[in-house]
Amino acid sequence: MAGLMRHSLLVTVLAALLLPLLSGCGEVAITGRRQVMLVSDDMVHAMAFEQYDAFLEEHPVSTDPAKVEPVRRVGYRLVEAVEHYSRQQGRPELLEGFQWQFNVIEDDQINAWVMPGGKVVVYTGILPVTRDDEGLAVVLGHEIAHAVARHGSERMSQGLLFELGGMALSRAVQERPEATQQLFMQSYGLGAQIGVLLPYSRLHEREADRLGMIFMAMAGYDPSAAVDFWQRMAAAQEGPRPPELLSTHPADDTRIAYIKEVLPEAMQYYTPRRND
Ligand SMILES: [Zn+2]
């Protein structure tokens, strides 16, 4: 991370985040959950896009079509379904300012992540677990859901409220610059160990699982593949070295039970599409 972002730039950006705030509240698509939202998409996206490009420059981006093409095919098919849904619901703001990108990194870790505004990374290590398009749709649907539901921005907002005692971001930047910077980095996974995020709360994980399955169903992928995928992840967990994704995405019985619980809801959105 060192060198990617200078402290003064961060302070400027954080200060700019503040202005529109404090009355902020949002609502998550489909689940309808109200969320505290104290940071604006515009600034968060600008920062995330810059960080994503920097990440790609410093990591081995795969050019192997056998790995990259399926990820992009499935990713953009999911995006198309979510875009269709947001238009249909009259909620274009859900995807406003998003610039979707799907890249594959040559790395054994069993992991994938998303930055605000739709910047996705998938590591080659997870491909044997995803196995096919349905498996990829589980992972990508989940990551797309985190982005669409603004979970990173919600974490940032909660951090401002609870860790910085409800301090307004403008004051926090002035008076607690280091704590504020750390909070921002953690919330968006922009720290030195990018991709090793603070674990999302169980609430966010559940919401991403549920929305991700609905998105995959909308895109014509059978959401019951999520049960199979997470069982394969659980099996991978029994190996000698627990895969990275499992530290932030535990593949435990509770998760699999929840996925089975929300499967009937996701199935309501499912129309199988012909293979093309
Ligand atoms: Zn997640």
CSV table of C-alpha atoms and ligand atoms in Angstrom, one decimal:
chain,number,residue,atom,x,y,z
A,1,MET,CA,0.0,0.0,0.0
A,2,ALA,CA,2.8,2.4,0.8
A,3,GLY,CA,3.2,4.8,-2.0
A,4,LEU,CA,-0.2,4.0,-3.5
A,5,MET,CA,-1.9,6.8,-1.7
A,6,ARG,CA,-0.4,9.7,0.0
A,7,HIS,CA,-1.7,10.8,3.3
A,8,SER,CA,-2.5,14.3,2.2
A,9,LEU,CA,-4.5,13.1,-0.8
A,10,LEU,CA,-6.4,10.7,1.5
A,11,VAL,CA,-7.3,13.6,3.8
A,12,THR,CA,-8.5,15.7,0.9
A,13,VAL,CA,-10.6,12.9,-0.4
A,14,LEU,CA,-12.0,12.1,3.0
A,15,ALA,CA,-12.9,15.7,3.6
A,16,ALA,CA,-14.7,15.7,0.3
A,17,LEU,CA,-16.7,12.7,1.3
A,18,LEU,CA,-18.2,14.5,4.1
A,19,LEU,CA,-19.9,17.3,2.6
A,20,PRO,CA,-23.2,15.7,1.6
A,21,LEU,CA,-23.6,13.8,4.8
A,22,LEU,CA,-25.1,13.1,8.1
A,23,SER,CA,-28.6,12.8,7.0
A,24,GLY,CA,-27.5,9.8,5.0
A,25,CYS,CA,-29.6,6.7,4.9
A,26,GLY,CA,-30.0,4.1,2.2
A,27,GLU,CA,-32.0,1.1,1.4
A,28,VAL,CA,-30.6,-2.2,0.1
A,29,ALA,CA,-32.2,-3.6,-3.1
A,30,ILE,CA,-34.6,-6.5,-2.6
A,31,THR,CA,-33.9,-7.0,1.1
A,32,GLY,CA,-35.2,-3.5,1.8
A,33,ARG,CA,-32.9,-3.2,4.7
A,34,ARG,CA,-32.3,0.4,5.8
A,35,GLN,CA,-28.6,1.2,6.2
A,36,VAL,CA,-26.7,4.2,7.5
A,37,MET,CA,-24.9,5.8,4.7
A,38,LEU,CA,-22.5,8.7,5.5
A,39,VAL,CA,-20.2,8.5,2.5
A,40,SER,CA,-21.0,9.4,-1.1
A,41,ASP,CA,-20.6,7.0,-4.0
A,42,ASP,CA,-18.8,9.5,-6.2
A,43,MET,CA,-15.8,9.8,-4.0
A,44,VAL,CA,-15.7,6.2,-3.0
A,45,HIS,CA,-15.8,5.1,-6.6
A,46,ALA,CA,-13.1,7.5,-7.6
A,47,MET,CA,-10.8,6.2,-5.0
A,48,ALA,CA,-11.6,2.6,-5.6
A,49,PHE,CA,-11.0,2.9,-9.3
A,50,GLU,CA,-7.6,4.4,-8.8
A,51,GLN,CA,-6.7,1.7,-6.2
A,52,TYR,CA,-8.0,-1.1,-8.5
A,53,ASP,CA,-5.8,0.0,-11.4
A,54,ALA,CA,-2.8,0.3,-9.1
A,55,PHE,CA,-3.5,-3.3,-7.8
A,56,LEU,CA,-3.6,-4.6,-11.4
A,57,GLU,CA,-0.3,-3.0,-12.2
A,58,GLU,CA,1.4,-4.8,-9.3
A,59,HIS,CA,-0.1,-8.3,-9.6
A,60,PRO,CA,0.1,-11.0,-12.3
A,61,VAL,CA,-3.1,-10.4,-14.3
A,62,SER,CA,-4.0,-13.6,-16.2
A,63,THR,CA,-4.2,-13.4,-19.9
A,64,ASP,CA,-5.2,-17.1,-20.2
A,65,PRO,CA,-8.5,-17.1,-22.1
A,66,ALA,CA,-9.5,-20.4,-20.5
A,67,LYS,CA,-9.5,-18.7,-17.2
A,68,VAL,CA,-10.4,-15.1,-18.1
A,69,GLU,CA,-13.2,-15.7,-20.5
A,70,PRO,CA,-15.5,-17.7,-18.3
A,71,VAL,CA,-15.1,-15.2,-15.5
A,72,ARG,CA,-16.0,-12.3,-17.8
A,73,ARG,CA,-18.8,-14.2,-19.5
A,74,VAL,CA,-20.5,-15.0,-16.2
A,75,GLY,CA,-19.7,-11.7,-14.6
A,76,TYR,CA,-21.2,-9.6,-17.4
A,77,ARG,CA,-24.2,-11.8,-17.7
A,78,LEU,CA,-24.9,-11.2,-14.0
A,79,VAL,CA,-24.4,-7.5,-14.4
A,80,GLU,CA,-26.8,-7.5,-17.3
A,81,ALA,CA,-29.4,-9.2,-15.1
A,82,VAL,CA,-28.9,-6.7,-12.2
A,83,GLU,CA,-29.1,-3.8,-14.6
A,84,HIS,CA,-32.3,-5.1,-16.0
A,85,TYR,CA,-33.7,-5.5,-12.5
A,86,SER,CA,-32.7,-2.0,-11.5
A,87,ARG,CA,-34.4,-0.5,-14.5
A,88,GLN,CA,-37.5,-2.6,-14.0
A,89,GLN,CA,-37.7,-1.4,-10.4
A,90,GLY,CA,-37.2,2.2,-11.3
A,91,ARG,CA,-34.0,2.3,-9.2
A,92,PRO,CA,-31.3,3.3,-11.6
A,93,GLU,CA,-29.3,4.8,-8.7
A,94,LEU,CA,-28.4,1.2,-7.6
A,95,LEU,CA,-25.8,1.0,-10.3
A,96,GLU,CA,-25.1,4.7,-11.0
A,97,GLY,CA,-21.4,5.4,-11.5
A,98,PHE,CA,-20.5,1.7,-11.6
A,99,GLN,CA,-17.7,0.7,-14.0
A,100,TRP,CA,-17.7,-3.1,-14.0
A,101,GLN,CA,-14.5,-4.9,-14.5
A,102,PHE,CA,-13.6,-8.6,-14.0
A,103,ASN,CA,-10.0,-9.6,-13.8
A,104,VAL,CA,-8.3,-12.9,-12.9
A,105,ILE,CA,-5.0,-12.9,-10.9
A,106,GLU,CA,-2.6,-15.8,-11.2
A,107,ASP,CA,-2.4,-16.8,-7.6
A,108,ASP,CA,-3.1,-20.0,-5.6
A,109,GLN,CA,-5.2,-18.4,-3.0
A,110,ILE,CA,-8.8,-19.4,-2.9
A,111,ASN,CA,-10.3,-16.0,-3.0
A,112,ALA,CA,-12.2,-13.3,-4.8
A,113,TRP,CA,-13.1,-9.7,-3.9
A,114,VAL,CA,-14.9,-6.6,-5.1
A,115,MET,CA,-14.2,-2.9,-4.7
A,116,PRO,CA,-16.9,-0.3,-4.6
A,117,GLY,CA,-18.2,0.5,-8.1
A,118,GLY,CA,-17.9,-3.0,-9.5
A,119,LYS,CA,-14.2,-3.7,-9.6
A,120,VAL,CA,-13.9,-7.5,-9.2
A,121,VAL,CA,-10.8,-9.7,-8.8
A,122,VAL,CA,-10.9,-13.5,-8.9
A,123,TYR,CA,-7.8,-15.6,-8.0
A,124,THR,CA,-7.0,-18.6,-10.1
A,125,GLY,CA,-6.8,-20.6,-6.9
A,126,ILE,CA,-10.6,-20.5,-6.6
A,127,LEU,CA,-11.3,-21.8,-10.1
A,128,PRO,CA,-10.9,-25.5,-9.2
A,129,VAL,CA,-13.6,-25.0,-6.5
A,130,THR,CA,-16.0,-23.0,-8.7
A,131,ARG,CA,-15.5,-25.6,-11.4
A,132,ASP,CA,-18.0,-24.4,-13.9
A,133,ASP,CA,-20.2,-21.4,-14.9
A,134,GLU,CA,-22.7,-22.1,-12.1
A,135,GLY,CA,-19.9,-22.2,-9.5
A,136,LEU,CA,-18.5,-18.9,-10.8
A,137,ALA,CA,-21.9,-17.4,-10.7
A,138,VAL,CA,-22.1,-18.2,-7.0
A,139,VAL,CA,-18.8,-16.4,-6.3
A,140,LEU,CA,-19.4,-13.5,-8.7
A,141,GLY,CA,-23.0,-13.1,-7.7
A,142,HIS,CA,-21.9,-12.8,-4.1
A,143,GLU,CA,-19.2,-10.2,-4.8
A,144,ILE,CA,-21.6,-8.2,-7.1
A,145,ALA,CA,-24.1,-8.2,-4.2
A,146,HIS,CA,-21.5,-6.8,-1.8
A,147,ALA,CA,-20.9,-3.9,-4.2
A,148,VAL,CA,-24.6,-3.3,-5.1
A,149,ALA,CA,-25.5,-3.3,-1.4
A,150,ARG,CA,-22.7,-0.9,-0.6
A,151,HIS,CA,-21.4,-3.0,2.2
A,152,GLY,CA,-18.0,-1.3,2.2
A,153,SER,CA,-19.6,2.2,2.5
A,154,GLU,CA,-21.9,1.0,5.2
A,155,ARG,CA,-18.9,-0.4,7.2
A,156,MET,CA,-17.2,3.0,6.7
A,157,SER,CA,-20.3,4.8,8.0
A,158,GLN,CA,-20.7,2.5,10.9
A,159,GLY,CA,-17.0,3.0,11.8
A,160,LEU,CA,-17.5,6.7,11.8
A,161,LEU,CA,-20.5,6.3,14.1
A,162,PHE,CA,-19.1,3.8,16.5
A,163,GLU,CA,-15.3,3.8,16.4
A,164,LEU,CA,-15.0,7.6,16.1
A,165,GLY,CA,-17.9,8.2,18.5
A,166,GLY,CA,-20.2,9.6,15.9
A,167,MET,CA,-17.7,12.3,15.0
A,168,ALA,CA,-18.5,14.0,11.8
A,169,LEU,CA,-16.1,12.9,9.1
A,170,SER,CA,-14.8,16.4,8.6
A,171,ARG,CA,-13.8,16.6,12.2
A,172,ALA,CA,-12.5,13.1,12.3
A,173,VAL,CA,-10.2,13.9,9.4
A,174,GLN,CA,-8.9,16.9,11.2
A,175,GLU,CA,-8.7,15.5,14.7
A,176,ARG,CA,-8.1,11.8,14.2
A,177,PRO,CA,-6.5,11.6,10.8
A,178,GLU,CA,-4.8,8.3,11.4
A,179,ALA,CA,-7.8,6.5,12.9
A,180,THR,CA,-9.9,7.9,10.0
A,181,GLN,CA,-7.4,6.7,7.4
A,182,GLN,CA,-7.2,3.3,9.0
A,183,LEU,CA,-11.0,3.1,9.1
A,184,PHE,CA,-11.3,3.9,5.4
A,185,MET,CA,-8.7,1.4,4.4
A,186,GLN,CA,-10.3,-1.4,6.4
A,187,SER,CA,-13.7,-0.6,5.2
A,188,TYR,CA,-12.8,-0.9,1.6
A,189,GLY,CA,-10.0,-3.4,1.8
A,190,LEU,CA,-7.5,-0.9,0.4
A,191,GLY,CA,-4.9,-1.7,2.9
A,192,ALA,CA,-1.4,-3.2,2.5
A,193,GLN,CA,-2.9,-6.7,2.3
A,194,ILE,CA,-5.4,-5.8,-0.2
A,195,GLY,CA,-8.0,-8.5,-0.6
A,196,VAL,CA,-7.6,-9.6,3.0
A,197,LEU,CA,-10.5,-7.6,4.2
A,198,LEU,CA,-11.9,-7.1,7.6
A,199,PRO,CA,-14.3,-9.9,7.6
A,200,TYR,CA,-17.8,-8.7,6.7
A,201,SER,CA,-20.3,-9.0,9.4
A,202,ARG,CA,-22.5,-12.1,9.4
A,203,LEU,CA,-25.4,-9.7,8.4
A,204,HIS,CA,-23.5,-8.6,5.3
A,205,GLU,CA,-22.4,-12.1,4.4
A,206,ARG,CA,-25.9,-13.3,4.6
A,207,GLU,CA,-27.2,-10.4,2.6
A,208,ALA,CA,-24.5,-11.0,-0.1
A,209,ASP,CA,-25.4,-14.7,-0.2
A,210,ARG,CA,-29.1,-14.1,-0.5
A,211,LEU,CA,-28.8,-11.3,-3.1
A,212,GLY,CA,-26.1,-13.2,-5.0
A,213,MET,CA,-28.3,-16.2,-5.4
A,214,ILE,CA,-31.2,-14.0,-6.6
A,215,PHE,CA,-28.9,-12.3,-9.1
A,216,MET,CA,-27.6,-15.6,-10.4
A,217,ALA,CA,-31.2,-16.8,-10.7
A,218,MET,CA,-32.1,-13.6,-12.6
A,219,ALA,CA,-29.2,-14.3,-15.0
A,220,GLY,CA,-30.5,-17.8,-15.6
A,221,TYR,CA,-28.1,-19.8,-13.4
A,222,ASP,CA,-29.6,-22.4,-11.1
A,223,PRO,CA,-29.1,-20.9,-7.6
A,224,SER,CA,-29.1,-24.4,-6.0
A,225,ALA,CA,-25.5,-24.5,-7.3
A,226,ALA,CA,-24.7,-22.3,-4.3
A,227,VAL,CA,-25.3,-25.3,-1.9
A,228,ASP,CA,-22.9,-27.4,-3.9
A,229,PHE,CA,-20.3,-24.7,-4.2
A,230,TRP,CA,-20.2,-24.0,-0.4
A,231,GLN,CA,-20.0,-27.7,0.3
A,232,ARG,CA,-17.0,-27.9,-1.9
A,233,MET,CA,-15.6,-24.9,0.0
A,234,ALA,CA,-16.2,-26.6,3.2
A,235,ALA,CA,-14.3,-29.7,1.9
A,236,ALA,CA,-11.4,-27.4,0.8
A,237,GLN,CA,-11.4,-26.1,4.4
A,238,GLU,CA,-10.4,-29.5,5.6
A,239,GLY,CA,-7.2,-29.4,3.7
A,240,PRO,CA,-3.8,-28.7,5.4
A,241,ARG,CA,-4.0,-25.0,4.8
A,242,PRO,CA,-7.3,-23.2,5.1
A,243,PRO,CA,-7.9,-21.2,2.0
A,244,GLU,CA,-7.9,-17.4,2.3
A,245,LEU,CA,-11.5,-16.8,1.4
A,246,LEU,CA,-12.6,-18.9,4.3
A,247,SER,CA,-11.2,-16.5,6.9
A,248,THR,CA,-13.6,-13.9,5.6
A,249,HIS,CA,-16.2,-16.3,4.2
A,250,PRO,CA,-16.5,-19.2,6.6
A,251,ALA,CA,-18.1,-22.2,4.8
A,252,ASP,CA,-19.7,-23.6,7.9
A,253,ASP,CA,-22.9,-25.5,8.5
A,254,THR,CA,-24.6,-22.3,9.5
A,255,ARG,CA,-23.9,-20.7,6.2
A,256,ILE,CA,-25.0,-23.8,4.2
A,257,ALA,CA,-28.2,-24.0,6.2
A,258,TYR,CA,-28.9,-20.3,5.5
A,259,ILE,CA,-28.3,-20.8,1.8
A,260,LYS,CA,-30.8,-23.7,1.8
A,261,GLU,CA,-33.2,-21.5,3.7
A,262,VAL,CA,-33.2,-18.7,1.1
A,263,LEU,CA,-33.0,-21.0,-1.9
A,264,PRO,CA,-36.8,-21.1,-2.4
A,265,GLU,CA,-36.9,-17.3,-2.6
A,266,ALA,CA,-34.1,-17.3,-5.2
A,267,MET,CA,-35.8,-20.0,-7.2
A,268,GLN,CA,-38.7,-17.6,-7.7
A,269,TYR,CA,-36.4,-15.5,-9.9
A,270,TYR,CA,-35.1,-18.4,-11.9
A,271,THR,CA,-35.8,-19.1,-15.5
A,272,PRO,CA,-33.2,-21.4,-17.0
A,273,ARG,CA,-31.7,-19.9,-20.1
A,274,ARG,CA,-30.6,-21.9,-23.1
A,275,ASN,CA,-26.9,-22.4,-23.5
A,276,ASP,CA,-25.5,-20.1,-26.0
B,1,ZN,ZN,-18.6,-11.9,1.2
